[in-house]
Amino acid sequence: MQKSDMLNHARTVLRDNDRGTYTVPTHGLYPFQWNWDSALSALGFSHFDEARAWTEIDTLMAHQWDDGMVPHIIFHEPDDGYFPGPDVWGTDRPTPTSGITQPPVAGFAVRRIHDRATDRDLADRMARTLVPKIHAWHQWFYRCRDPQGTGLVALLHPWESGRDNSADWDEAFARVPTDGVGTFTRRDTTHANPAHRPTDDQYKRYIWLVQKFRSLDWDNRKLHDASPFQVVDPGFNAILIRSCADLADLAEVLNLPDIATQSRALADKALAAMDTLWSDAAGQYLCLDRRLGALVPSLSIGGILAAFAPLPLNRVQALSARIETLAQSCTYLVPSHDPTTPEFEGLRYWRGPVWLIVNYMIADGLIRAGEGAMAERIMQDCARLIVKSGFAEYHDPITAEPCGGAHFTWTAAMIIEIFSTRDLVS
Ligand code: GLC
């Protein structure tokens, strides 16, 4: 496939999933706006329609809560093809939203789109509107998800991580009860192969947490301490740190000195704290179970995605070596879970498959640290996967089998983002 064919196809995916002011991840399986999907998809739009890219993030931020939280789903239009819908969340918003958040990659995306914008006036205007809102979201994280001031934020629901069913959560998630959840009908398994999706037992626990938080009126001053699930994910924290650091840079350019100083301070404190998640034995970062006060010995991609943060170079070099080791047990980098471990499942969502968005963020961090050869290898693997199996939601790292939803927005956006500046892909 030629570069132009691949890019044209990717643009078609974005256009088909465009609902005017927001994009759905894919038709059917995910019929609303998702938080980090939107931020990453905007990167794809920005290569051929800058105004549309800005609108994507502007729509997301228009649904920010008064306390600063930006929800993980915005239910713009009713659609009963998805569970749990607005009636389960009960967040009482003008436009219904979920009540939890997702990886805050918008700060990074806004800076990147602003940096390379050709319409400078539009870029400055949009960035000036968005930067204070994104900053308020970052401050919300450290206030509500790190009440002890450790420098690292906890996830209170696996869906917040964006890596919904990762093995990282298994132990902490087992402490979440299922009593009182009642019966419900999942919709995801009617759109995608159940063998690729989370289990029914996991779904009951997902819903228990939603009901718990709803019973506390979604008051974020109470949720952290009330949650039986409090996990500190290095990948998630790395995204937050990167976005804080990028927002600091962008705020300087825009002459917003207070935001610049505050963002830099948040990033610096968090970067220092990240080292408490490093494991020499694993050769990567690990999650921390905050309830137990112990690292989680689960070899997932969360500890490698950490490379997206401006970490010390020796740490990124060690992560590059770790990816080299993973390459020995798969065909396509980077598997979302180590294929040599018993938890690995090549087709099941975040327990093994490759996700292009994660590959992109890892590659970006590797380039910054001078690990360009590994970054290039990862990006070429992205192209090989798409050429072989199309714009799927995720792919088996050994067979390239396409999994989950097809015609997927952020997969296409990443191909545009990665290959807009490269030559032929094969
Ligand atoms: C799944 C993914 C999540 C993503 C959403 C929409 O829930 O795990 O990361 O945001 O789908 O694509």
XYZ file of N, CA, C and O in Angstrom, residues 48-149:
408
model
N -5.358 17.868 8.059
C -6.086 18.246 6.841
C -7.248 19.205 7.097
O -7.845 19.722 6.157
N -7.573 19.457 8.393
C -8.659 20.400 8.687
C -8.429 20.949 10.100
O -8.965 20.420 11.078
N -7.621 22.011 10.171
C -7.243 22.520 11.496
C -8.447 22.994 12.301
O -8.534 22.766 13.505
N -9.383 23.634 11.623
C -10.549 24.157 12.347
C -11.315 22.999 12.995
O -11.755 23.090 14.154
N -11.430 21.913 12.254
C -12.174 20.759 12.789
C -11.434 20.143 13.984
O -12.050 19.654 14.939
N -10.114 20.158 13.923
C -9.319 19.626 15.042
C -9.597 20.438 16.312
O -9.836 19.875 17.399
N -9.601 21.765 16.174
C -9.851 22.605 17.351
C -11.255 22.382 17.896
O -11.473 22.345 19.114
N -12.217 22.239 16.973
C -13.610 22.043 17.411
C -13.737 20.780 18.263
O -14.476 20.750 19.251
N -13.003 19.734 17.874
C -13.094 18.457 18.605
C -12.751 18.667 20.088
O -13.468 18.215 20.986
N -11.663 19.364 20.336
C -11.230 19.550 21.730
C -12.097 20.593 22.426
O -12.419 20.474 23.613
N -12.541 21.587 21.661
C -13.414 22.612 22.227
C -14.728 21.979 22.714
O -15.228 22.311 23.801
N -15.269 21.069 21.933
C -16.517 20.400 22.339
C -16.287 19.596 23.616
O -17.097 19.631 24.546
N -15.168 18.885 23.651
C -14.860 18.095 24.859
C -14.815 19.006 26.088
O -15.460 18.724 27.111
N -14.086 20.101 25.969
C -13.891 20.946 27.138
C -15.158 21.733 27.508
O -15.293 22.195 28.650
N -16.074 21.855 26.576
C -17.341 22.545 26.878
C -18.169 21.754 27.893
O -19.104 22.289 28.482
N -17.816 20.498 28.088
C -18.590 19.668 29.019
C -17.851 19.414 30.335
O -18.205 18.507 31.097
N -16.843 20.235 30.580
C -16.106 20.170 31.848
C -17.056 20.479 33.009
O -17.924 21.343 32.913
N -16.894 19.773 34.099
C -17.715 20.031 35.287
C -17.195 21.275 36.020
O -16.043 21.676 35.836
N -18.042 21.799 36.894
C -17.653 23.020 37.628
C -16.410 22.805 38.484
O -15.643 23.735 38.718
N -16.206 21.582 38.975
C -15.026 21.344 39.826
C -13.741 21.153 39.011
O -12.660 21.017 39.588
N -13.845 21.126 37.682
C -12.659 20.986 36.835
C -12.577 19.645 36.126
O -11.844 19.491 35.137
N -13.321 18.637 36.603
C -13.271 17.303 36.001
C -13.792 17.340 34.565
O -14.752 18.041 34.273
N -13.144 16.582 33.693
C -13.635 16.440 32.317
C -14.061 14.981 32.143
O -13.231 14.078 32.268
N -15.348 14.752 31.904
C -15.864 13.385 31.926
C -15.345 12.498 30.796
O -14.922 13.000 29.755
N -15.430 11.193 31.028
C -14.868 10.279 30.024
C -15.802 10.050 28.850
O -15.334 9.789 27.747
N -17.123 10.193 29.064
C -18.067 10.083 27.932
C -19.025 11.272 27.976
O -19.511 11.649 29.044
N -19.323 11.818 26.809
C -20.382 12.833 26.689
C -21.467 12.242 25.797
O -21.216 11.896 24.632
N -22.650 12.115 26.379
C -23.763 11.468 25.677
C -24.532 12.531 24.881
O -25.616 12.951 25.281
N -23.977 12.947 23.756
C -24.598 14.041 23.002
C -26.001 13.706 22.510
O -26.892 14.550 22.549
N -26.166 12.497 22.004
C -27.459 12.080 21.435
C -27.873 10.786 22.107
O -27.026 9.938 22.351
N -29.172 10.601 22.374
C -29.595 9.324 22.952
C -29.250 8.175 22.006
O -29.331 8.328 20.792
N -28.819 7.068 22.582
C -28.524 5.870 21.777
C -28.508 4.691 22.732
O -27.657 4.624 23.624
N -29.460 3.787 22.595
C -29.487 2.697 23.572
C -28.612 1.512 23.154
O -28.710 0.426 23.708
N -27.727 1.737 22.197
C -26.802 0.676 21.783
C -25.591 0.565 22.689
O -24.692 -0.233 22.416
N -25.543 1.371 23.763
C -24.374 1.340 24.652
C -24.836 1.207 26.099
O -25.803 1.843 26.521
N -24.140 0.391 26.850
C -24.385 0.268 28.291
C -23.057 0.473 29.027
O -22.042 -0.098 28.590
N -23.026 1.240 30.105
C -24.088 1.945 30.809
C -24.338 3.348 30.252
O -23.395 4.136 30.087
N -25.606 3.637 29.996
C -25.988 4.935 29.456
C -26.252 5.951 30.565
O -26.032 5.674 31.757
N -26.750 7.145 30.204
C -26.934 8.253 31.145
C -27.773 7.894 32.362
O -27.525 8.400 33.459
N -28.774 7.028 32.187
C -29.645 6.689 33.321
C -28.877 5.957 34.415
O -29.203 6.066 35.602
N -27.847 5.222 34.046
C -27.045 4.493 35.051
C -26.096 5.473 35.761
O -25.905 5.408 36.970
N -25.538 6.401 35.017
C -24.587 7.351 35.618
C -25.309 8.357 36.513
O -24.814 8.700 37.587
N -26.445 8.858 36.049
C -27.229 9.797 36.860
C -26.431 11.001 37.317
O -26.449 11.374 38.488
N -25.704 11.649 36.409
C -24.849 12.768 36.830
C -25.563 14.116 36.782
O -24.975 15.131 37.175
N -26.782 14.136 36.248
C -27.587 15.350 36.301
C -26.886 16.547 35.630
O -26.727 17.605 36.235
N -26.444 16.356 34.428
C -25.785 17.421 33.667
C -26.725 17.894 32.551
O -27.553 17.113 32.079
N -26.570 19.133 32.084
C -27.426 19.615 30.984
C -27.377 18.672 29.772
O -28.406 18.249 29.253
N -26.150 18.357 29.318
C -25.966 17.256 28.372
C -25.409 16.123 29.223
O -24.407 16.317 29.912
N -26.067 14.949 29.231
C -25.589 13.896 30.136
C -24.137 13.499 29.869
O -23.692 13.488 28.721
N -23.419 13.213 30.946
C -22.041 12.719 30.830
C -21.869 11.572 31.821
O -22.688 11.387 32.716
N -20.771 10.848 31.667
C -20.383 9.903 32.711
C -19.892 10.723 33.910
O -19.837 11.958 33.848
N -19.495 10.043 34.990
C -19.064 10.773 36.181
C -17.596 10.553 36.515
O -17.130 10.996 37.573
N -16.874 9.860 35.649
C -15.445 9.618 35.870
C -14.679 10.227 34.705
O -15.270 10.689 33.736
N -13.358 10.218 34.804
C -12.571 10.892 33.773
C -11.751 9.886 32.956
O -11.989 8.663 33.055
N -10.820 10.370 32.176
C -9.967 9.514 31.332
C -8.598 10.167 31.178
O -8.410 11.313 31.609
N -7.615 9.466 30.580
C -6.268 10.041 30.507
C -6.255 11.461 29.909
O -6.774 11.677 28.813
N -5.654 12.407 30.628
C -5.697 13.818 30.219
C -4.638 14.141 29.165
O -3.670 14.856 29.437
N -4.889 13.657 27.979
C -3.899 13.862 26.907
C -4.201 15.148 26.115
O -3.441 15.534 25.235
N -5.293 15.824 26.472
C -5.681 17.028 25.726
C -4.610 18.119 25.804
O -4.388 18.842 24.829
N -3.944 18.250 26.940
C -2.913 19.293 27.073
C -1.799 19.089 26.065
O -1.357 20.031 25.388
N -1.364 17.843 25.948
C -0.340 17.503 24.954
C -0.854 17.810 23.546
O -0.159 18.422 22.734
N -2.087 17.379 23.250
C -2.633 17.536 21.890
C -2.754 19.007 21.516
O -2.393 19.408 20.406
N -3.226 19.815 22.450
C -3.397 21.244 22.157
C -2.040 21.884 21.859
O -1.895 22.656 20.909
N -1.047 21.528 22.638
C 0.264 22.118 22.370
C 0.788 21.687 20.996
O 1.304 22.487 20.227
N 0.646 20.403 20.700
C 1.185 19.916 19.420
C 0.457 20.550 18.239
O 1.072 20.948 17.269
N -0.859 20.631 18.348
C -1.627 21.213 17.234
C -1.298 22.712 17.101
O -1.152 23.230 15.998
N -1.130 23.366 18.221
C -0.775 24.792 18.193
C 0.609 24.989 17.577
O 0.806 25.856 16.727
N 1.563 24.167 17.971
C 2.945 24.305 17.484
C 3.020 24.295 15.964
O 3.770 25.043 15.367
N 2.272 23.412 15.344
C 2.460 23.238 13.905
C 1.328 23.856 13.084
O 1.261 23.639 11.866
N 0.446 24.616 13.734
C -0.708 25.186 13.022
C -0.259 26.139 11.921
O 0.707 26.882 12.079
N -0.963 26.123 10.804
C -0.692 27.098 9.750
C -1.586 28.321 9.938
O -1.191 29.432 9.620
N -2.784 28.113 10.470
C -3.653 29.259 10.787
C -3.301 29.725 12.198
O -3.873 29.282 13.194
N -2.333 30.651 12.292
C -1.795 31.059 13.599
C -2.832 31.813 14.444
O -2.873 31.670 15.650
N -3.659 32.604 13.778
C -4.647 33.369 14.555
C -5.631 32.429 15.230
O -5.937 32.558 16.422
N -6.130 31.492 14.445
C -7.075 30.518 14.997
C -6.410 29.740 16.133
O -6.990 29.541 17.209
N -5.175 29.316 15.909
C -4.468 28.518 16.911
C -4.296 29.298 18.216
O -4.553 28.773 19.310
N -3.900 30.555 18.100
C -3.716 31.357 19.318
C -5.050 31.555 20.042
O -5.134 31.436 21.256
N -6.061 31.844 19.257
C -7.377 32.087 19.873
C -7.883 30.831 20.588
O -8.313 30.885 21.740
N -7.798 29.714 19.905
C -8.301 28.471 20.509
C -7.457 28.060 21.713
O -7.977 27.640 22.750
N -6.161 28.173 21.581
C -5.290 27.776 22.694
C -5.556 28.657 23.919
O -5.597 28.173 25.050
N -5.791 29.945 23.683
C -6.085 30.846 24.813
C -7.373 30.448 25.524
O -7.500 30.614 26.729
N -8.330 29.953 24.776
C -9.589 29.515 25.402
C -9.387 28.198 26.138
O -9.931 28.000 27.233
N -8.622 27.298 25.520
C -8.549 25.928 26.056
C -7.549 25.779 27.200
O -7.777 24.991 28.124
N -6.448 26.508 27.149
C -5.386 26.290 28.145
C -5.898 26.476 29.590
O -5.645 25.616 30.450
N -6.626 27.548 29.912
C -7.091 27.684 31.310
C -8.018 26.537 31.733
O -7.978 26.095 32.884
N -8.832 26.050 30.805
C -9.749 24.955 31.151
C -8.970 23.659 31.416
O -9.248 22.923 32.365
N -8.000 23.410 30.570
C -7.211 22.181 30.750
C -6.396 22.280 32.038
O -6.265 21.303 32.790
N -5.904 23.452 32.309
C -5.156 23.661 33.561
C -6.055 23.369 34.774
O -5.622 22.725 35.741
N -7.302 23.818 34.705
C -8.235 23.564 35.821
C -8.467 22.056 35.987
O -8.619 21.556 37.113
N -8.472 21.342 34.893
C -8.626 19.878 34.949
C -7.405 19.253 35.632
O -7.533 18.399 36.508
N -6.223 19.705 35.236
C -5.001 19.177 35.858
C -4.996 19.456 37.365
O -4.626 18.594 38.172
N -5.409 20.666 37.724
C -5.443 20.998 39.163
C -6.465 20.122 39.897
O -6.242 19.701 41.029
N -7.575 19.850 39.232
C -8.591 18.967 39.807
C -7.977 17.599 40.129
O -8.216 17.029 41.197
N -7.160 17.094 39.197
C -6.541 15.778 39.428
C -5.734 15.776 40.725
O -5.871 14.886 41.557
N -4.859 16.749 40.868
C -3.979 16.726 42.036
C -4.739 17.039 43.320
O -4.376 16.558 44.388
N -5.837 17.783 43.196
C -6.631 18.096 44.394
C -7.497 16.897 44.808
O -7.533 16.520 45.980
N -8.150 16.266 43.835
C -9.162 15.243 44.159
C -8.644 13.814 44.060
O -9.229 12.913 44.659
N -7.586 13.591 43.311
C -7.109 12.223 43.144
C -5.750 11.991 43.803
O -5.175 10.926 43.671
N -5.281 13.020 44.503
C -4.040 12.898 45.277
C -4.196 13.718 46.550
O -3.412 14.632 46.827
N -5.217 13.386 47.348
C -5.512 14.253 48.501
C -4.366 14.319 49.508
O -4.270 15.290 50.266
N -3.483 13.326 49.522
C -2.351 13.378 50.459
C -1.159 14.145 49.889
O -0.117 14.236 50.542
N -1.263 14.582 48.651
C -0.170 15.360 48.060
C 1.086 14.563 47.770
O 2.200 15.071 47.888
